[in-house]
mmCIF file of C-alpha atoms in Angstrom:
data_model
loop_
_atom_site.group_PDB
_atom_site.id
_atom_site.type_symbol
_atom_site.label_atom_id
_atom_site.label_comp_id
_atom_site.label_asym_id
_atom_site.label_seq_id
_atom_site.Cartn_x
_atom_site.Cartn_y
_atom_site.Cartn_z
ATOM 1 C CA MET A 189 -19.954 35.268 -51.297
ATOM 2 C CA GLY A 190 -22.523 37.852 -50.222
ATOM 3 C CA LYS A 191 -22.503 40.234 -47.266
ATOM 4 C CA ASP A 192 -25.201 38.302 -45.376
ATOM 5 C CA GLU A 193 -23.382 34.969 -45.504
ATOM 6 C CA PRO A 194 -21.227 33.975 -42.515
ATOM 7 C CA PRO A 195 -17.523 33.450 -43.180
ATOM 8 C CA GLU A 196 -16.394 29.871 -43.705
ATOM 9 C CA LYS A 197 -14.792 28.221 -40.711
ATOM 10 C CA HIS A 198 -11.579 26.321 -41.165
ATOM 11 C CA ASP A 199 -11.179 25.531 -37.470
ATOM 12 C CA LYS A 200 -11.162 21.980 -36.176
ATOM 13 C CA PRO A 201 -14.389 20.872 -34.466
ATOM 14 C CA ALA A 202 -14.506 21.101 -30.686
ATOM 15 C CA PRO A 203 -13.413 17.909 -28.916
ATOM 16 C CA ALA A 204 -16.153 15.637 -27.626
ATOM 17 C CA ALA A 205 -17.089 16.027 -23.950
ATOM 18 C CA ASN A 206 -16.394 12.338 -23.286
ATOM 19 C CA GLN A 207 -12.888 12.529 -24.731
ATOM 20 C CA ASP A 208 -10.115 11.054 -22.535
ATOM 21 C CA VAL A 209 -6.697 12.594 -23.281
ATOM 22 C CA VAL A 210 -3.387 12.618 -21.407
ATOM 23 C CA PHE A 211 -0.396 14.941 -21.798
ATOM 24 C CA ILE A 212 2.954 13.541 -20.628
ATOM 25 C CA HIS A 213 4.535 16.331 -18.627
ATOM 26 C CA SER A 214 7.914 15.238 -17.183
ATOM 27 C CA PRO A 215 9.726 12.228 -15.697
ATOM 28 C CA VAL A 216 9.164 11.328 -12.026
ATOM 29 C CA GLU A 217 12.037 11.920 -9.598
ATOM 30 C CA GLN A 218 12.335 8.333 -8.329
ATOM 31 C CA GLY A 219 11.858 5.184 -10.373
ATOM 32 C CA GLU A 220 10.400 4.822 -13.822
ATOM 33 C CA GLY A 221 7.419 6.829 -14.969
ATOM 34 C CA PHE A 222 6.113 10.221 -15.971
ATOM 35 C CA ARG A 223 3.971 12.973 -14.490
ATOM 36 C CA VAL A 224 0.843 13.501 -16.569
ATOM 37 C CA ILE A 225 -2.051 15.897 -16.998
ATOM 38 C CA ARG A 226 -5.279 14.137 -17.951
ATOM 39 C CA SER A 227 -8.500 15.593 -19.313
ATOM 40 C CA ARG A 228 -11.631 13.461 -19.032
ATOM 41 C CA GLU A 229 -15.295 13.857 -18.184
ATOM 42 C CA ASP A 230 -15.077 17.678 -18.154
ATOM 43 C CA ARG A 231 -12.324 17.737 -15.516
ATOM 44 C CA ILE A 232 -8.542 18.040 -15.381
ATOM 45 C CA GLU A 233 -6.498 15.575 -13.298
ATOM 46 C CA ILE A 234 -2.809 15.287 -12.488
ATOM 47 C CA GLY A 235 -1.119 11.978 -11.836
ATOM 48 C CA GLU A 236 1.662 9.599 -12.711
ATOM 49 C CA LEU A 237 2.058 7.047 -15.456
ATOM 50 C CA ARG A 238 4.170 4.032 -14.484
ATOM 51 C CA PRO A 239 5.019 0.782 -16.254
ATOM 52 C CA THR A 240 3.362 -2.410 -15.035
ATOM 53 C CA GLU A 241 5.516 -5.053 -13.391
ATOM 54 C CA HIS A 242 4.695 -8.756 -13.342
ATOM 55 C CA GLY A 243 3.645 -9.845 -9.864
ATOM 56 C CA ARG A 244 3.111 -6.325 -8.491
ATOM 57 C CA PRO A 245 -0.400 -5.008 -7.815
ATOM 58 C CA LEU A 246 -1.759 -2.153 -9.885
ATOM 59 C CA ALA A 247 -2.109 1.210 -8.200
ATOM 60 C CA GLY A 248 -4.797 2.816 -10.330
ATOM 61 C CA GLU A 249 -6.048 2.086 -13.822
ATOM 62 C CA LEU A 250 -4.447 -0.012 -16.535
ATOM 63 C CA VAL A 251 -4.537 2.114 -19.687
ATOM 64 C CA LYS A 252 -3.527 1.932 -23.330
ATOM 65 C CA LEU A 253 -2.194 5.136 -24.901
ATOM 66 C CA THR A 254 -2.433 6.052 -28.588
ATOM 67 C CA GLN A 255 -0.338 9.002 -29.746
ATOM 68 C CA ARG A 256 -2.227 11.917 -31.290
ATOM 69 C CA SER A 257 -1.025 13.821 -34.339
ATOM 70 C CA GLU A 258 -1.233 17.280 -32.687
ATOM 71 C CA HIS A 259 1.744 16.807 -30.335
ATOM 72 C CA ALA A 260 4.359 14.143 -29.546
ATOM 73 C CA ARG A 261 3.389 14.072 -25.838
ATOM 74 C CA LEU A 262 -0.403 14.028 -26.310
ATOM 75 C CA PHE A 263 -2.206 10.667 -26.193
ATOM 76 C CA ASP A 264 -5.747 9.279 -26.349
ATOM 77 C CA VAL A 265 -6.469 7.078 -23.335
ATOM 78 C CA GLU A 266 -8.285 3.746 -23.428
ATOM 79 C CA VAL A 267 -8.996 2.284 -19.983
ATOM 80 C CA LEU A 268 -8.314 -1.462 -20.119
ATOM 81 C CA LEU A 269 -8.899 -2.112 -16.406
ATOM 82 C CA PRO A 270 -10.577 0.437 -14.114
ATOM 83 C CA ALA A 271 -9.036 1.212 -10.727
ATOM 84 C CA GLN A 272 -10.067 -1.232 -8.022
ATOM 85 C CA ARG A 273 -11.264 0.415 -4.838
ATOM 86 C CA ALA A 274 -10.285 -1.368 -1.659
ATOM 87 C CA PRO A 275 -13.261 -2.379 0.496
ATOM 88 C CA GLU A 276 -11.706 -0.440 3.394
ATOM 89 C CA ALA A 277 -11.971 2.764 1.364
ATOM 90 C CA GLN A 278 -15.752 2.442 1.246
ATOM 91 C CA ARG A 279 -16.319 2.422 5.006
ATOM 92 C CA SER A 280 -14.767 4.063 8.002
ATOM 93 C CA GLY A 281 -13.775 2.703 11.379
ATOM 94 C CA PRO A 282 -11.983 -0.459 12.435
ATOM 95 C CA ALA A 283 -11.835 -3.641 10.409
ATOM 96 C CA GLN A 284 -14.970 -5.769 10.435
ATOM 97 C CA VAL A 285 -14.026 -9.176 11.860
ATOM 98 C CA ALA A 286 -16.845 -11.693 11.725
ATOM 99 C CA THR A 287 -15.414 -15.170 11.184
ATOM 100 C CA ASP A 288 -16.906 -18.287 12.795
ATOM 101 C CA THR A 289 -13.769 -18.669 14.956
ATOM 102 C CA TYR A 290 -14.101 -15.091 16.188
ATOM 103 C CA ARG A 291 -17.769 -15.630 17.082
ATOM 104 C CA SER A 292 -17.142 -18.902 18.926
ATOM 105 C CA ASN A 293 -14.298 -17.354 20.927
ATOM 106 C CA TRP A 294 -16.479 -14.330 21.762
ATOM 107 C CA GLU A 295 -19.224 -16.626 23.045
ATOM 108 C CA ALA A 296 -16.719 -18.683 25.059
ATOM 109 C CA ILE A 297 -15.496 -15.547 26.824
ATOM 110 C CA PHE A 298 -18.624 -13.386 27.106
ATOM 111 C CA GLY A 299 -21.449 -15.908 26.630
ATOM 112 C CA ARG A 300 -24.222 -15.840 24.043
ATOM 113 C CA ARG A 301 -25.990 -12.573 23.354
ATOM 114 C CA GLU A 302 -29.505 -12.254 24.635
ATOM 115 C CA GLU A 303 -32.193 -11.000 22.325
ATOM 116 C CA SER A 304 -32.402 -7.215 22.665
ATOM 117 C CA ASN A 305 -36.099 -7.274 21.750
ATOM 118 C CA LYS A 306 -37.114 -9.094 24.948
ATOM 119 C CA LEU A 307 -38.193 -6.906 27.846
ATOM 120 C CA SER A 308 -37.541 -8.125 31.365
ATOM 121 C CA ASN A 309 -40.222 -7.485 33.996
#
C-alpha cells in the first residue's frame, strides 16, 4: 500500500435515509406495552408500542417488528396498516350535520332559504 492511497475502511455503510427502526426503551407504567424511540424519514419520534386486542380500535399504526442483529432491543419496522386520521382532525369547529332529516326540520322551523344572489328593489 502506497502513501497516496487512502486507508481501507472496515466500517459498516451508513444506514439508508428511508430506514424505519425502533428501539424498545422501557415498559409502560399502566397496562401492557413498551415505550419506544423510533427513527424514520430523517426524524426521531417517541411513542408506545402496545399489543392489539380483538374488537378494540387501533390507536396508531399496525406494525411488524423484525429484530436486528446489532442489539436485542433494536427492530426494523414494517408498517402493515397506516394510522387512520379521524375526519374531525382535518377540520376545526363544530360537527357538520347535514342529513335530510336535519334539513327538513330546519325548513319546518325557519322556512326555506331564499337565494342570496337575488337583489330586492
